[in-house]
Amino acid sequence: MFSLVSLKLLSIIFFLLNVFLFCRRGSNLSLLLDVNTLGVETVCSVSTPKEVWLQLLHTSSRPLTHTLLQEAAIDTNTLNVEYQIPPNFVNAADLDVPGHMMKDRYKTILPNPESRVILRNPDDEPGPDRYINANYIRGYKGAPRAYIATQGPMVHTVGDFWDMVWQERSSIIVMVTRLKENNEVRRHKCCFPTRRIGRFLIKVKDSREKDGFTVTDMEIQLHSECRHVRHYWFTSWPDHHIPQCIAPYLRLVEEVETYISAPASSPGPIIIHCSAGIGRTGCFIASTIGCQQLRETGQADVLETVCQLRLDRWVFSSLFPLQSVFNMQLHV
């Protein structure tokens, strides 16, 4: 059973997933394709002058009421016209970080230099700051550093991942990928069971299965200081597709929103990752922002939200020729 508010949120999430599919197909602004670089992620170059598409990303807006969201969600022609959004692709030459390629899961999926997370050296040790493929993402009403979008941790970057969790005082991690997809490890198993990772001792305090996702409460300890971290793991979202059932996804979005507003929650950014940290990660953040807009104003500006995300990180960027979207069935 869903409340009226839940049904409205379902509409916006359904619409966002349609946008997600279209953006993975690409737009007519993405004219030059490089299909040989990655086995799973197709990359495009943009021939439009940078000043033009940056202006578009900064100014595009189209607020939609609940009714208009429902109409737009099934109008693929509108999506094809309205969401031809420049990808804000990051070239390797723009990222002046020696040796960063060793820590990038995909060599063409790089963090935007202007918003990337920089890991400070622990305990004021001398030496240069450290690199992680992650970006700060603005939230509802442009709230700074509301989220961090990052790639899935690898064996040799999982220590950096937990350094970031500690440095940013994050208390929520949302994982929207399976451990292994298409015979490729997409995320190193970094928190189960209790173990020492880098400087930290990670203890699993509790884990419980819910419909479509798993919630795990952990304690991260450095020296004598302990902090609580809650880990959400959504397993029903395969790469290059969308969830077959929208209800568990809605419950995940609502539960994360409820938990972050609790008094005991840390003020640090919510950390979200999938495999590359651009597709499913971007859709989760956009869904959360859109739901907040709809609750408070009765409208959701999905176009503005996606543009804001692309200014912060190159999200919704892969091209994949999906032919249809899933059918949503609700029993009220």
mmCIF file of N, CA and C in Angstrom, residues 158-265:
data_model
loop_
_atom_site.group_PDB
_atom_site.id
_atom_site.type_symbol
_atom_site.label_atom_id
_atom_site.label_comp_id
_atom_site.label_asym_id
_atom_site.label_seq_id
_atom_site.Cartn_x
_atom_site.Cartn_y
_atom_site.Cartn_z
ATOM 1 N N VAL A 158 40.490 0.778 -1.689
ATOM 2 C CA VAL A 158 39.517 0.680 -0.611
ATOM 3 C C VAL A 158 39.987 1.443 0.626
ATOM 4 N N GLY A 159 41.299 1.506 0.848
ATOM 5 C CA GLY A 159 41.820 2.307 1.957
ATOM 6 C C GLY A 159 41.536 3.786 1.758
ATOM 7 N N ASP A 160 41.694 4.252 0.516
ATOM 8 C CA ASP A 160 41.367 5.648 0.201
ATOM 9 C C ASP A 160 39.883 5.918 0.439
ATOM 10 N N PHE A 161 39.041 4.944 0.094
ATOM 11 C CA PHE A 161 37.600 5.109 0.285
ATOM 12 C C PHE A 161 37.273 5.369 1.751
ATOM 13 N N TRP A 162 37.845 4.567 2.645
ATOM 14 C CA TRP A 162 37.552 4.752 4.065
ATOM 15 C C TRP A 162 38.233 5.997 4.622
ATOM 16 N N ASP A 163 39.373 6.383 4.062
ATOM 17 C CA ASP A 163 39.963 7.677 4.428
ATOM 18 C C ASP A 163 38.991 8.811 4.108
ATOM 19 N N MET A 164 38.319 8.708 2.957
ATOM 20 C CA MET A 164 37.346 9.731 2.566
ATOM 21 C C MET A 164 36.146 9.731 3.512
ATOM 22 N N VAL A 165 35.644 8.551 3.861
ATOM 23 C CA VAL A 165 34.524 8.465 4.798
ATOM 24 C C VAL A 165 34.874 9.166 6.109
ATOM 25 N N TRP A 166 36.082 8.921 6.587
ATOM 26 C CA TRP A 166 36.517 9.508 7.859
ATOM 27 C C TRP A 166 36.750 11.011 7.724
ATOM 28 N N GLN A 167 37.468 11.413 6.699
ATOM 29 C CA GLN A 167 37.788 12.828 6.503
ATOM 30 C C GLN A 167 36.526 13.674 6.384
ATOM 31 N N GLU A 168 35.541 13.180 5.646
ATOM 32 C CA GLU A 168 34.325 13.955 5.389
ATOM 33 C C GLU A 168 33.263 13.768 6.474
ATOM 34 N N ARG A 169 33.550 12.931 7.460
ATOM 35 C CA ARG A 169 32.621 12.666 8.563
ATOM 36 C C ARG A 169 31.261 12.181 8.033
ATOM 37 N N SER A 170 31.314 11.331 7.031
ATOM 38 C CA SER A 170 30.093 10.787 6.434
ATOM 39 C C SER A 170 29.552 9.653 7.297
ATOM 40 N N SER A 171 28.246 9.624 7.460
ATOM 41 C CA SER A 171 27.622 8.559 8.250
ATOM 42 C C SER A 171 26.720 7.664 7.410
ATOM 43 N N ILE A 172 26.590 7.968 6.110
ATOM 44 C CA ILE A 172 25.747 7.162 5.225
ATOM 45 C C ILE A 172 26.501 6.836 3.945
ATOM 46 N N ILE A 173 26.503 5.559 3.578
ATOM 47 C CA ILE A 173 27.034 5.090 2.300
ATOM 48 C C ILE A 173 25.900 4.376 1.573
ATOM 49 N N VAL A 174 25.675 4.734 0.323
ATOM 50 C CA VAL A 174 24.664 4.073 -0.498
ATOM 51 C C VAL A 174 25.370 3.396 -1.664
ATOM 52 N N MET A 175 25.217 2.101 -1.767
ATOM 53 C CA MET A 175 25.850 1.302 -2.815
ATOM 54 C C MET A 175 24.770 0.784 -3.757
ATOM 55 N N VAL A 176 24.829 1.175 -5.018
ATOM 56 C CA VAL A 176 23.805 0.769 -5.985
ATOM 57 C C VAL A 176 24.435 -0.065 -7.099
ATOM 58 N N THR A 177 25.155 -1.091 -6.699
ATOM 59 C CA THR A 177 25.737 -2.033 -7.646
ATOM 60 C C THR A 177 25.905 -3.373 -6.953
ATOM 61 N N ARG A 178 26.013 -4.412 -7.731
ATOM 62 C CA ARG A 178 26.341 -5.713 -7.181
ATOM 63 C C ARG A 178 27.857 -5.822 -7.063
ATOM 64 N N LEU A 179 28.308 -6.809 -6.267
ATOM 65 C CA LEU A 179 29.752 -6.990 -6.132
ATOM 66 C C LEU A 179 30.381 -7.398 -7.455
ATOM 67 N N LYS A 180 29.616 -8.149 -8.263
ATOM 68 C CA LYS A 180 30.139 -8.624 -9.541
ATOM 69 C C LYS A 180 29.050 -8.522 -10.586
ATOM 70 N N GLU A 181 29.380 -7.922 -11.751
ATOM 71 C CA GLU A 181 28.433 -7.770 -12.854
ATOM 72 C C GLU A 181 29.146 -8.078 -14.159
ATOM 73 N N ASN A 182 28.502 -8.865 -14.999
ATOM 74 C CA ASN A 182 29.079 -9.215 -16.301
ATOM 75 C C ASN A 182 30.489 -9.780 -16.157
ATOM 76 N N ASN A 183 30.656 -10.648 -15.141
ATOM 77 C CA ASN A 183 31.938 -11.310 -14.872
ATOM 78 C C ASN A 183 33.046 -10.330 -14.510
ATOM 79 N N GLU A 184 32.681 -9.148 -14.070
ATOM 80 C CA GLU A 184 33.668 -8.151 -13.659
ATOM 81 C C GLU A 184 33.361 -7.710 -12.235
ATOM 82 N N VAL A 185 34.395 -7.687 -11.381
ATOM 83 C CA VAL A 185 34.225 -7.200 -10.014
ATOM 84 C C VAL A 185 34.029 -5.694 -10.068
ATOM 85 N N ARG A 186 32.862 -5.223 -9.623
ATOM 86 C CA ARG A 186 32.522 -3.807 -9.710
ATOM 87 C C ARG A 186 32.766 -3.060 -8.410
ATOM 88 N N ARG A 187 32.957 -3.786 -7.343
ATOM 89 C CA ARG A 187 33.173 -3.126 -6.072
ATOM 90 C C ARG A 187 33.856 -4.104 -5.148
ATOM 91 N N HIS A 188 34.997 -3.687 -4.573
ATOM 92 C CA HIS A 188 35.714 -4.546 -3.649
ATOM 93 C C HIS A 188 34.918 -4.686 -2.361
ATOM 94 N N LYS A 189 34.869 -5.885 -1.835
ATOM 95 C CA LYS A 189 34.116 -6.149 -0.610
ATOM 96 C C LYS A 189 34.868 -5.548 0.568
ATOM 97 N N CYS A 190 34.471 -4.300 0.914
ATOM 98 C CA CYS A 190 35.318 -3.527 1.819
ATOM 99 C C CYS A 190 34.786 -3.447 3.243
ATOM 100 N N CYS A 191 33.642 -4.025 3.557
ATOM 101 C CA CYS A 191 33.133 -3.806 4.907
ATOM 102 C C CYS A 191 32.562 -5.061 5.570
ATOM 103 N N PHE A 192 32.672 -6.218 4.944
ATOM 104 C CA PHE A 192 32.123 -7.423 5.549
ATOM 105 C C PHE A 192 33.183 -8.518 5.510
ATOM 106 N N PRO A 193 33.450 -9.242 6.571
ATOM 107 C CA PRO A 193 32.981 -8.982 7.937
ATOM 108 C C PRO A 193 33.883 -7.961 8.626
ATOM 109 N N THR A 194 33.970 -8.028 9.966
ATOM 110 C CA THR A 194 34.849 -7.123 10.704
ATOM 111 C C THR A 194 36.293 -7.342 10.272
ATOM 112 N N ARG A 195 36.970 -6.252 9.959
ATOM 113 C CA ARG A 195 38.347 -6.380 9.493
ATOM 114 C C ARG A 195 39.059 -5.042 9.601
ATOM 115 N N ARG A 196 40.372 -5.084 9.488
ATOM 116 C CA ARG A 196 41.166 -3.859 9.462
ATOM 117 C C ARG A 196 41.447 -3.492 8.009
ATOM 118 N N ILE A 197 41.165 -2.242 7.669
ATOM 119 C CA ILE A 197 41.400 -1.729 6.325
ATOM 120 C C ILE A 197 42.210 -0.450 6.447
ATOM 121 N N GLY A 198 43.450 -0.489 5.970
ATOM 122 C CA GLY A 198 44.300 0.686 6.087
ATOM 123 C C GLY A 198 44.488 1.077 7.536
ATOM 124 N N ARG A 199 44.138 2.302 7.876
ATOM 125 C CA ARG A 199 44.300 2.814 9.240
ATOM 126 C C ARG A 199 43.140 2.443 10.152
ATOM 127 N N PHE A 200 42.078 1.850 9.596
ATOM 128 C CA PHE A 200 40.824 1.738 10.331
ATOM 129 C C PHE A 200 40.468 0.298 10.680
ATOM 130 N N LEU A 201 39.760 0.170 11.791
ATOM 131 C CA LEU A 201 39.133 -1.091 12.153
ATOM 132 C C LEU A 201 37.640 -0.934 11.884
ATOM 133 N N ILE A 202 37.111 -1.770 10.998
ATOM 134 C CA ILE A 202 35.711 -1.702 10.607
ATOM 135 C C ILE A 202 34.973 -2.867 11.263
ATOM 136 N N LYS A 203 33.995 -2.545 12.093
ATOM 137 C CA LYS A 203 33.223 -3.564 12.792
ATOM 138 C C LYS A 203 31.770 -3.531 12.323
ATOM 139 N N VAL A 204 31.262 -4.672 11.908
ATOM 140 C CA VAL A 204 29.852 -4.781 11.542
ATOM 141 C C VAL A 204 29.052 -5.031 12.816
ATOM 142 N N LYS A 205 28.151 -4.099 13.133
ATOM 143 C CA LYS A 205 27.362 -4.204 14.359
ATOM 144 C C LYS A 205 26.027 -4.909 14.124
ATOM 145 N N ASP A 206 25.430 -4.673 12.955
ATOM 146 C CA ASP A 206 24.122 -5.259 12.665
ATOM 147 C C ASP A 206 23.877 -5.203 11.167
ATOM 148 N N SER A 207 23.207 -6.215 10.636
ATOM 149 C CA SER A 207 22.855 -6.233 9.217
ATOM 150 C C SER A 207 21.481 -6.865 9.065
ATOM 151 N N ARG A 208 20.615 -6.221 8.276
ATOM 152 C CA ARG A 208 19.258 -6.721 8.115
ATOM 153 C C ARG A 208 18.804 -6.567 6.674
ATOM 154 N N GLU A 209 18.100 -7.574 6.208
ATOM 155 C CA GLU A 209 17.583 -7.587 4.847
ATOM 156 C C GLU A 209 16.222 -6.894 4.794
ATOM 157 N N LYS A 210 16.065 -6.036 3.804
ATOM 158 C CA LYS A 210 14.772 -5.419 3.545
ATOM 159 C C LYS A 210 14.382 -5.748 2.110
ATOM 160 N N ASP A 211 13.210 -5.307 1.697
ATOM 161 C CA ASP A 211 12.721 -5.624 0.359
ATOM 162 C C ASP A 211 13.543 -4.883 -0.689
ATOM 163 N N GLY A 212 14.512 -5.576 -1.286
ATOM 164 C CA GLY A 212 15.305 -4.990 -2.360
ATOM 165 C C GLY A 212 16.634 -4.413 -1.947
ATOM 166 N N PHE A 213 16.886 -4.275 -0.652
ATOM 167 C CA PHE A 213 18.173 -3.725 -0.227
ATOM 168 C C PHE A 213 18.532 -4.225 1.170
ATOM 169 N N THR A 214 19.804 -4.078 1.504
ATOM 170 C CA THR A 214 20.335 -4.508 2.796
ATOM 171 C C THR A 214 20.845 -3.292 3.556
ATOM 172 N N VAL A 215 20.543 -3.226 4.844
ATOM 173 C CA VAL A 215 21.010 -2.138 5.704
ATOM 174 C C VAL A 215 21.999 -2.717 6.706
ATOM 175 N N THR A 216 23.199 -2.156 6.744
ATOM 176 C CA THR A 216 24.241 -2.626 7.650
ATOM 177 C C THR A 216 24.750 -1.459 8.487
ATOM 178 N N ASP A 217 24.735 -1.628 9.793
ATOM 179 C CA ASP A 217 25.297 -0.633 10.701
ATOM 180 C C ASP A 217 26.710 -1.056 11.064
ATOM 181 N N MET A 218 27.630 -0.117 10.913
ATOM 182 C CA MET A 218 29.041 -0.402 11.147
ATOM 183 C C MET A 218 29.640 0.618 12.099
ATOM 184 N N GLU A 219 30.743 0.238 12.686
ATOM 185 C CA GLU A 219 31.537 1.142 13.511
ATOM 186 C C GLU A 219 32.923 1.238 12.895
ATOM 187 N N ILE A 220 33.357 2.452 12.627
ATOM 188 C CA ILE A 220 34.688 2.673 12.084
ATOM 189 C C ILE A 220 35.540 3.309 13.177
ATOM 190 N N GLN A 221 36.678 2.687 13.449
ATOM 191 C CA GLN A 221 37.516 3.123 14.563
ATOM 192 C C GLN A 221 38.899 3.514 14.071
ATOM 193 N N LEU A 222 39.368 4.673 14.524
ATOM 194 C CA LEU A 222 40.733 5.134 14.277
ATOM 195 C C LEU A 222 41.323 5.522 15.620
ATOM 196 N N HIS A 223 42.355 4.794 16.045
ATOM 197 C CA HIS A 223 42.948 4.981 17.372
ATOM 198 C C HIS A 223 41.852 4.771 18.420
ATOM 199 N N SER A 224 41.553 5.766 19.230
ATOM 200 C CA SER A 224 40.543 5.601 20.282
ATOM 201 C C SER A 224 39.185 6.179 19.898
ATOM 202 N N GLU A 225 39.065 6.755 18.701
ATOM 203 C CA GLU A 225 37.815 7.379 18.276
ATOM 204 C C GLU A 225 36.997 6.408 17.430
ATOM 205 N N CYS A 226 35.713 6.309 17.747
ATOM 206 C CA CYS A 226 34.799 5.443 17.005
ATOM 207 C C CYS A 226 33.652 6.273 16.430
ATOM 208 N N ARG A 227 33.229 5.940 15.222
ATOM 209 C CA ARG A 227 32.102 6.604 14.581
ATOM 210 C C ARG A 227 31.167 5.558 13.982
ATOM 211 N N HIS A 228 29.908 5.932 13.888
ATOM 212 C CA HIS A 228 28.901 5.033 13.332
ATOM 213 C C HIS A 228 28.665 5.359 11.864
ATOM 214 N N VAL A 229 28.583 4.320 11.036
ATOM 215 C CA VAL A 229 28.294 4.467 9.610
ATOM 216 C C VAL A 229 27.192 3.484 9.241
ATOM 217 N N ARG A 230 26.200 3.968 8.511
ATOM 218 C CA ARG A 230 25.146 3.083 8.005
ATOM 219 C C ARG A 230 25.348 2.871 6.511
ATOM 220 N N HIS A 231 25.329 1.608 6.096
ATOM 221 C CA HIS A 231 25.589 1.218 4.710
ATOM 222 C C HIS A 231 24.316 0.641 4.095
ATOM 223 N N TYR A 232 23.836 1.275 3.020
ATOM 224 C CA TYR A 232 22.678 0.786 2.268
ATOM 225 C C TYR A 232 23.172 0.141 0.976
ATOM 226 N N TRP A 233 22.713 -1.080 0.738
ATOM 227 C CA TRP A 233 23.160 -1.816 -0.448
ATOM 228 C C TRP A 233 21.935 -2.229 -1.256
ATOM 229 N N PHE A 234 21.737 -1.550 -2.391
ATOM 230 C CA PHE A 234 20.616 -1.844 -3.286
ATOM 231 C C PHE A 234 21.119 -2.759 -4.395
ATOM 232 N N THR A 235 20.575 -3.961 -4.451
ATOM 233 C CA THR A 235 21.109 -4.986 -5.356
ATOM 234 C C THR A 235 20.239 -5.223 -6.582
ATOM 235 N N SER A 236 19.119 -4.520 -6.700
ATOM 236 C CA SER A 236 18.157 -4.812 -7.770
ATOM 237 C C SER A 236 18.292 -3.884 -8.963
ATOM 238 N N TRP A 237 19.484 -3.337 -9.179
ATOM 239 C CA TRP A 237 19.683 -2.400 -10.280
ATOM 240 C C TRP A 237 20.845 -2.882 -11.138
ATOM 241 N N PRO A 238 20.606 -3.664 -12.170
ATOM 242 C CA PRO A 238 21.688 -4.159 -13.026
ATOM 243 C C PRO A 238 22.284 -3.047 -13.875
ATOM 244 N N ASP A 239 23.562 -3.176 -14.194
ATOM 245 C CA ASP A 239 24.241 -2.177 -15.010
ATOM 246 C C ASP A 239 23.591 -2.095 -16.392
ATOM 247 N N HIS A 240 23.501 -0.867 -16.919
ATOM 248 C CA HIS A 240 22.940 -0.586 -18.247
ATOM 249 C C HIS A 240 21.440 -0.848 -18.336
ATOM 250 N N HIS A 241 20.776 -1.019 -17.211
ATOM 251 C CA HIS A 241 19.333 -1.211 -17.196
ATOM 252 C C HIS A 241 18.742 -0.379 -16.062
ATOM 253 N N ILE A 242 17.454 -0.545 -15.815
ATOM 254 C CA ILE A 242 16.805 0.110 -14.699
ATOM 255 C C ILE A 242 16.117 -0.940 -13.853
ATOM 256 N N PRO A 243 15.771 -0.613 -12.592
ATOM 257 C CA PRO A 243 15.153 -1.628 -11.734
ATOM 258 C C PRO A 243 13.858 -2.161 -12.336
ATOM 259 N N GLN A 244 13.654 -3.470 -12.194
ATOM 260 C CA GLN A 244 12.429 -4.082 -12.707
ATOM 261 C C GLN A 244 11.222 -3.690 -11.869
ATOM 262 N N CYS A 245 11.445 -3.398 -10.601
ATOM 263 C CA CYS A 245 10.368 -2.975 -9.711
ATOM 264 C C CYS A 245 10.787 -1.680 -9.029
ATOM 265 N N ILE A 246 9.933 -0.670 -9.098
ATOM 266 C CA ILE A 246 10.288 0.645 -8.593
ATOM 267 C C ILE A 246 10.073 0.788 -7.093
ATOM 268 N N ALA A 247 9.188 -0.030 -6.487
ATOM 269 C CA ALA A 247 8.817 0.147 -5.084
ATOM 270 C C ALA A 247 10.005 0.034 -4.124
ATOM 271 N N PRO A 248 10.879 -0.996 -4.231
ATOM 272 C CA PRO A 248 12.023 -1.050 -3.320
ATOM 273 C C PRO A 248 12.950 0.153 -3.462
ATOM 274 N N TYR A 249 13.089 0.648 -4.689
ATOM 275 C CA TYR A 249 13.929 1.821 -4.917
ATOM 276 C C TYR A 249 13.348 3.035 -4.204
ATOM 277 N N LEU A 250 12.037 3.209 -4.276
ATOM 278 C CA LEU A 250 11.380 4.306 -3.575
ATOM 279 C C LEU A 250 11.593 4.191 -2.075
ATOM 280 N N ARG A 251 11.443 2.983 -1.537
ATOM 281 C CA ARG A 251 11.627 2.794 -0.102
ATOM 282 C C ARG A 251 13.056 3.118 0.314
ATOM 283 N N LEU A 252 14.027 2.773 -0.530
ATOM 284 C CA LEU A 252 15.417 3.103 -0.224
ATOM 285 C C LEU A 252 15.613 4.613 -0.172
ATOM 286 N N VAL A 253 15.107 5.331 -1.176
ATOM 287 C CA VAL A 253 15.231 6.790 -1.203
ATOM 288 C C VAL A 253 14.604 7.400 0.044
ATOM 289 N N GLU A 254 13.410 6.944 0.401
ATOM 290 C CA GLU A 254 12.713 7.488 1.570
ATOM 291 C C GLU A 254 13.453 7.158 2.862
ATOM 292 N N GLU A 255 13.985 5.939 2.973
ATOM 293 C CA GLU A 255 14.670 5.553 4.207
ATOM 294 C C GLU A 255 15.959 6.342 4.392
ATOM 295 N N VAL A 256 16.708 6.551 3.318
ATOM 296 C CA VAL A 256 17.937 7.345 3.418
ATOM 297 C C VAL A 256 17.602 8.775 3.822
ATOM 298 N N GLU A 257 16.551 9.348 3.233
ATOM 299 C CA GLU A 257 16.133 10.705 3.598
ATOM 300 C C GLU A 257 15.752 10.789 5.070
ATOM 301 N N THR A 258 15.022 9.795 5.560
ATOM 302 C CA THR A 258 14.599 9.793 6.960
ATOM 303 C C THR A 258 15.793 9.687 7.892
ATOM 304 N N TYR A 259 16.728 8.818 7.548
ATOM 305 C CA TYR A 259 17.877 8.605 8.428
ATOM 306 C C TYR A 259 18.784 9.830 8.476
ATOM 307 N N ILE A 260 18.995 10.488 7.340
ATOM 308 C CA ILE A 260 19.902 11.634 7.323
ATOM 309 C C ILE A 260 19.339 12.796 8.126
ATOM 310 N N SER A 261 18.012 12.848 8.289
ATOM 311 C CA SER A 261 17.397 13.933 9.056
ATOM 312 C C SER A 261 17.330 13.634 10.550
ATOM 313 N N ALA A 262 17.735 12.433 10.960
ATOM 314 C CA ALA A 262 17.703 12.070 12.375
ATOM 315 C C ALA A 262 18.764 12.855 13.140
ATOM 316 N N PRO A 263 18.494 13.208 14.400
ATOM 317 C CA PRO A 263 19.446 14.010 15.184
ATOM 318 C C PRO A 263 20.816 13.362 15.339
ATOM 319 N N ALA A 264 20.859 12.028 15.394
ATOM 320 C CA ALA A 264 22.128 11.336 15.615
ATOM 321 C C ALA A 264 22.979 11.238 14.362
ATOM 322 N N SER A 265 22.447 11.623 13.222
ATOM 323 C CA SER A 265 23.175 11.492 11.964
ATOM 324 C C SER A 265 24.272 12.541 11.856
#
